Backbone as a ProteinNet text record, in pm:
[ID]
protein_1_A
[PRIMARY]
QVQLVESGGGLVQAGGSLTLSCAGRIVAGPPFDRYTMGWFRQAPGKEREFVASISWPSSRKVYADSVKGRFTTSRNNGKYVLYLQMNNLRIEDTAVYYCAARDRLETTGWDTSAFYTDWGQGTQVTVSS
[TERTIARY]
-1612.9	-1584.5	-1566.4	-1435.1	-1464.9	-1360.5	-1369.2	-1331.8	-1207.9	-1117.2	-1000.3	-918.1	-854.2	-828.4	-689.2	-596	-470.4	-473.9	-365.4	-324.2	-254.1	-97.5	11.9	78.6	127.8	204	237.6	410.3	402.2	581.2	619.2	720.7	855.6	939.6	1038.3	1206.6	1296	1428.2	1465.9	1610.9	1666.8	1663.9	1630.3	1687.7	1572.9	1452.3	1376.1	1239.1	1130.9	1022.2	817.9	830	706.5	566.2	496.1	375	276.4	217.1	112.8	3.8	-159.5	-286.8	-346.2	-392.4	-547.7	-696.7	-796.1	-877.2	-977.8	-1059.9	-1136.1	-1287.9	-1385.2	-1483	-1586.3	-1686	-1692.4	-1805.1	-1850.7	-1963.2	-2052.5	-1948.3	-2038.9	-1906.6	-2005.3	-1931.7	-1834	-1693.8	-1669.1	-1700	-1673.1	-1610.7	-1396.2	-1349.1	-1255.8	-1119.7	-1171.8	-989.8	-1030.8	-1138.3	-1085.3	-1029.7	-990.2	-894.9	-776.2	-733.1	-589.2	-556.6	-397.4	-457.3	-260.5	-229.2	-188.4	-130	9.3	49.2	171.9	133.7	151	207.8	335.5	376.9	422.5	458.9	456.5	542.3	667.7	720.7	709.6	760.6	690.8	713.4	679	738.3	776.6	720.4	728.3	634.1	655.8	494.6	473.5	380.8	345.1	396.8	501.9	543.3	495.2	530.7	447.4	566.3	569.7	552.4	584	499.7	462.5	261.4	261.2	105.5	194.6	-26.4	-57.6	-185.1	-117.9	-252.9	-408.2	-473.9	-529.2	-573.1	-659	-639.7	-481	-401.4	-262.2	-179	-225.6	-102.8	2.6	65.9	162.3	184.8	309.6	363.2	450.5	418.4	597.1	658.8	742.6	850	891.6	897.1	998	1121.3	1283.9	1375.9	1417.1	1331.8	1382.4	1358.3	1277.6	1188.9	1150.5	1231.8	1254.6	1330.6	1304.4	1415.9	1388.9	1334.5	1256.8	1120	1079.8	973.3	790.1	751.7	585.9	527.2	447.8	299.2	237.7	99.3	9.5	-161.4	-210.6	-343.3	-451.5	-498.8	-596.4	-769.5	-783.2	-959.3	-1051.7	-1041	-1165.8	-1185.2	-1073.2	-1065.3	-1075.2	-1107.5	-1039.1	-992.4	-836	-709.2	-606.8	-505.6	-393.4	-311.2	-199.5	-70.8	2.4	122.8	236.4	403.8	463.7	587.2	670.9	713.7	802.8	936.6	1065.6	1170.5	1309.9	1423.2	1510.3	1478.3	1404.6	1401.3	1416.4	1451.5	1581.6	1524.5	1572	1535.1	1459.6	1470.8	1415.5	1274.9	1261.5	1191.7	1042.8	1079	1010.9	881.8	809.8	626.7	526.4	441	239.5	252.8	246.6	133.8	30.1	38.3	-154.6	-181	-295.3	-348.9	-445.6	-484.7	-527.5	-502.7	-681.6	-733.9	-795.3	-827.3	-935.9	-948.4	-1102.9	-1114.7	-1081.5	-993.5	-942.1	-833.5	-815.4	-714.5	-596.2	-515.1	-304.1	-345.3	-322.3	-246.5	-153.9	-53.5	73.5	27.5	135.4	88.9	86.7	16.2	-75.2	13.1	176	293.7	265.7	162.4	121.8	74.6	14.9	-60.5	-235.3	-278.9	-319.4	-385.6	-325.6	-440.4	-520.6	-544	-596.9	-744.5	-821.4	-931.3	-991	-972.3	-950.5	-866	-882.3	-709.7	-798.7	-714	-735.5	-625.9	-667.8	-592.9	-454.1	-438.2	-280.1	-252.7	-119.4	-72.5	65.4	145.4	261.6	369.1	470.9	510.7	676.4	766.6	862.9	960.3	1098.4	1166.6	1340.9	1347.3	1418.1	1585.1	1686.7	1838.4	1879.6
116.8	233.8	138.8	173.7	89.9	243.2	138.5	216.1	152.1	221.4	196.8	281.7	246.1	233.3	197.7	231.5	182.8	185.3	114	99.5	61.6	16.2	-18.4	40.4	152.2	247.6	282.6	336.1	332.8	400.5	376.1	448.9	355.6	289.5	151.5	199.6	147	179.2	123.8	216.2	204.4	19.3	9.8	-186	-289.1	-230.3	-278	-367.6	-416.8	-427.7	-372.8	-357.1	-361	-342.6	-387.5	-426.3	-278.1	-318.3	-266.9	-350.7	-263.9	-357.4	-180	-287.1	-219.8	-243.3	-272.2	-289.2	-203.8	-230.6	-265.5	-306.4	-199.6	-193.5	-193.8	-270	-241.7	-123.4	-89.3	33.7	18.4	-38.4	-77	-93.8	-228.1	-207.8	-376.1	-415.6	-548.9	-663.1	-716.9	-786.9	-730.7	-707.4	-700.2	-717	-871	-954	-851.5	-792.5	-726.2	-517.1	-549.9	-435.9	-465.6	-368.1	-357.1	-284	-318.6	-221.7	-173.1	-61.4	-32.1	93.8	48.5	151.3	276.6	433.5	536.5	585.2	702.5	720.1	908.3	1032.4	1099.1	1215.4	1175.1	1268.5	1344.3	1472.5	1604.9	1684.7	1765.8	1887	1794.5	1715.6	1618.4	1599	1520.9	1474	1296.1	1272.2	1120.9	1048.7	976.6	906.4	679.8	596.4	519.8	396.4	283.5	210.3	36.3	46.8	-76.8	-140.2	-212.5	-259.1	-418.7	-485.3	-563	-551.1	-685.4	-702.4	-774.1	-827.3	-945.5	-962.7	-1081.8	-1196.9	-1309.5	-1192.7	-1284.7	-1273.5	-1148.7	-1147.5	-1072.8	-1042.2	-947.7	-858.2	-776.3	-739.8	-603.6	-519	-401.2	-343.3	-334.5	-216.4	-36.4	4.1	95.8	67.8	85.2	31.3	77.9	178.6	252.7	128.6	11.4	-93.2	-257.4	-178.3	-309	-459.5	-603.1	-691.6	-659.1	-522.2	-499.1	-456.3	-449.8	-451.6	-618.8	-628.4	-706	-664.3	-650	-647.8	-755.5	-804.4	-904	-860.2	-917.6	-922.6	-1061.5	-1074.6	-1154.5	-1106.6	-1177	-1075.1	-1172.8	-1296.2	-1311	-1222.1	-1188.8	-1031.5	-969.3	-942.6	-790.4	-659.9	-751.6	-672.4	-678.6	-577.7	-554.3	-546.6	-593.2	-580.5	-534.1	-460.8	-413.4	-505.1	-579	-599.1	-505	-438.9	-360.6	-405.8	-454.8	-546.5	-370.4	-409	-322.9	-152.7	-110.2	31	97.5	192.9	340.9	439.7	637.5	668.1	718.4	701.7	794.7	738.8	599.5	528.8	574.8	676.4	749.9	893.4	834.6	885	860.6	868.9	849.4	778	674.4	561.5	570.8	472.7	563.8	388.3	336.5	260.5	305.3	249.3	283.7	154.2	185.5	125.9	159.9	88.3	99.3	-4	-45.2	-170.5	-178.3	-209	-210.5	-327	-418.9	-508.4	-383.7	-423.6	-306.5	-340	-263	-157.2	-71.5	-66.5	66.5	181	218.2	306.7	256.6	180.2	72.4	129.3	188.5	204.7	371.8	454.9	547.3	611.7	690.7	755.8	788.7	850.3	853	745.7	650.6	523.4	489.9	478.3	485	589.3	534.3	574.6	653	509.8	532.2	546.4	597.9	604.4	643.1	582.8	578.6	691.9	726.1	850	887.6	683.3	719.2	689.3	613.6	588.4	652.4	743	687.6	658.5	624.1	604.2	595.3	606.4	702.7	614.4	586.4	518.1	543.1	573.4	662.4	608.8	666.4	602.2	603.5
-539.8	-406.7	-303.7	-212.3	-134.1	-65	121.1	218.4	271.6	354.6	335.1	518	508.5	699.9	751.1	762.8	766.2	945.7	942.4	1110.1	1095.4	1204	1223.7	1214.4	1226.2	1221	1358.8	1400	1491.6	1470.1	1636.1	1578.2	1653.7	1553.4	1544.8	1506.4	1572.7	1568.4	1473.3	1372.5	1249.3	1258.2	1160.5	1096.4	1206.7	1271.7	1286.4	1214.8	1242.8	1113.3	1186.9	1136.3	1135.4	1017.1	1057.7	981.2	918.2	855.6	877.5	740.4	840	712.2	696.1	579.9	571.2	554.2	567	633.8	464.3	428.6	354.9	380	308.9	336.4	220.3	143.1	-18	7.8	-46.7	-49.8	-195.1	-334.4	-380.3	-472.3	-591	-697	-673.2	-728.1	-743.5	-573.7	-542.5	-406.1	-432.7	-266.9	-267.8	-336.7	-449.5	-451.4	-623	-664.8	-828.3	-786.2	-686.6	-668.3	-671.4	-777	-738.2	-643.6	-566.6	-441.4	-466.5	-367	-377.6	-198.8	-217.8	-103.2	-156.5	-64.9	-78.1	26.9	-10.7	233	125.4	228.1	237.2	346.2	318.5	461.6	467.3	555.9	584.4	493.1	412	262.5	188.3	152.9	77	-54.5	-232.7	-251.4	-233.3	-213.5	-234.7	-331.5	-203.9	-380.3	-382.8	-404.6	-471.6	-395.3	-357.2	-265.7	-313.3	-270.3	-409.1	-419.2	-489	-561.6	-596.4	-563.6	-611.7	-660.1	-793.9	-859.2	-793.6	-935.4	-939.2	-1064.9	-1028	-894.9	-971.7	-997.7	-974.7	-881.9	-831.7	-689.7	-759.4	-902.1	-885.8	-869.6	-810.4	-703.2	-802.6	-769.7	-811.5	-663.5	-713.1	-595.4	-681.3	-575.7	-578.6	-575.7	-638.3	-567.1	-469.2	-359.7	-252.1	-164.7	-148.9	-91.3	-108.9	-257.2	-280.9	-197.7	-169.6	-146.2	87.7	94.3	276.1	266.4	168.7	201.3	172	174	80.3	116	-3.3	30.1	-4.4	54.7	45.2	69.3	62.8	103.2	106.3	154.9	233.8	218.8	55	2.6	83.5	194.4	235.6	330.8	400.4	507.5	482.4	354.7	356.9	373.4	375.6	439.4	358.7	373.6	299.5	352.3	318.8	436.9	349.2	472	355.7	525.6	485	552.4	597.3	614.2	638.7	775.7	646.8	711.6	719.4	770.2	816.7	800.1	882.5	846.8	837.3	765.6	802.7	796.3	854.1	928.4	775.4	649.5	536.4	521.1	566.1	571.5	643.6	687.4	833.3	667.4	701.2	615.2	662.5	650.7	660.1	568.9	596	468.6	506.4	309	273.8	189.3	199.3	131.4	4.2	-149.8	-217.9	-302.9	-387.4	-479.9	-574.2	-664.1	-791	-861.5	-852.6	-939.8	-1083.5	-1098.7	-1249.2	-1227.5	-1364.4	-1343.7	-1421.1	-1346.7	-1340.7	-1542.7	-1552.4	-1663.6	-1570.2	-1780.5	-1737.7	-1657.5	-1533.6	-1466.1	-1327.5	-1339.5	-1168.3	-1024.5	-1093.2	-964.2	-998.1	-1068.5	-990.4	-902.5	-837.2	-720.4	-823.8	-969.1	-1060.7	-1106	-1094.3	-1071.2	-1062.7	-867	-835.7	-788.8	-716.4	-743.6	-559.4	-473.8	-365.5	-242	-134.2	-71.4	115	128.5	290.5	350.8	491.1	575.5	624.8	586.3	620.9	767.1	834.9	976.9	930.2	1037.5	1059.3	1125.1	1008.9	1066.8	1044.1	1212.7	1222.5	1294.3	1200	1217.1	1293.7	1389.7	1495.6	1497.6	1496.2	1499.2	1685.2
[MASK]
+++++++++++++++++++++++++++++++++++++++++++++++++++++++++++++++++++++++++++++++++++++++++++++++++++++++++++++++++++++++++++++++++

């Protein structure tokens, strides 16, 4: 079990960049580097959608087509932190962004919300014109 807290959201002009962080605190179970991590987002009136995931221990990554080439996820296991670097932001990127975790090696379906067991409370990202 890991508690997750997102930060770094804010108001950004279209075309700009923003970096989100997700700080983890282990409550029980394996260390942070034994968790598969993911990013999801939810816009008003819409369901939560997949953004990116990063594996352990090889740090393989999967991105949604809508963000591939613009967003990069990474992790610092020693600091218990997950990152999402967002570049060339678009108005349609506006959403609440969530990080998620599961203490399991990645398998088929690790780009779905159902795969994950622990979730943060989200941070708001607003992209303006």
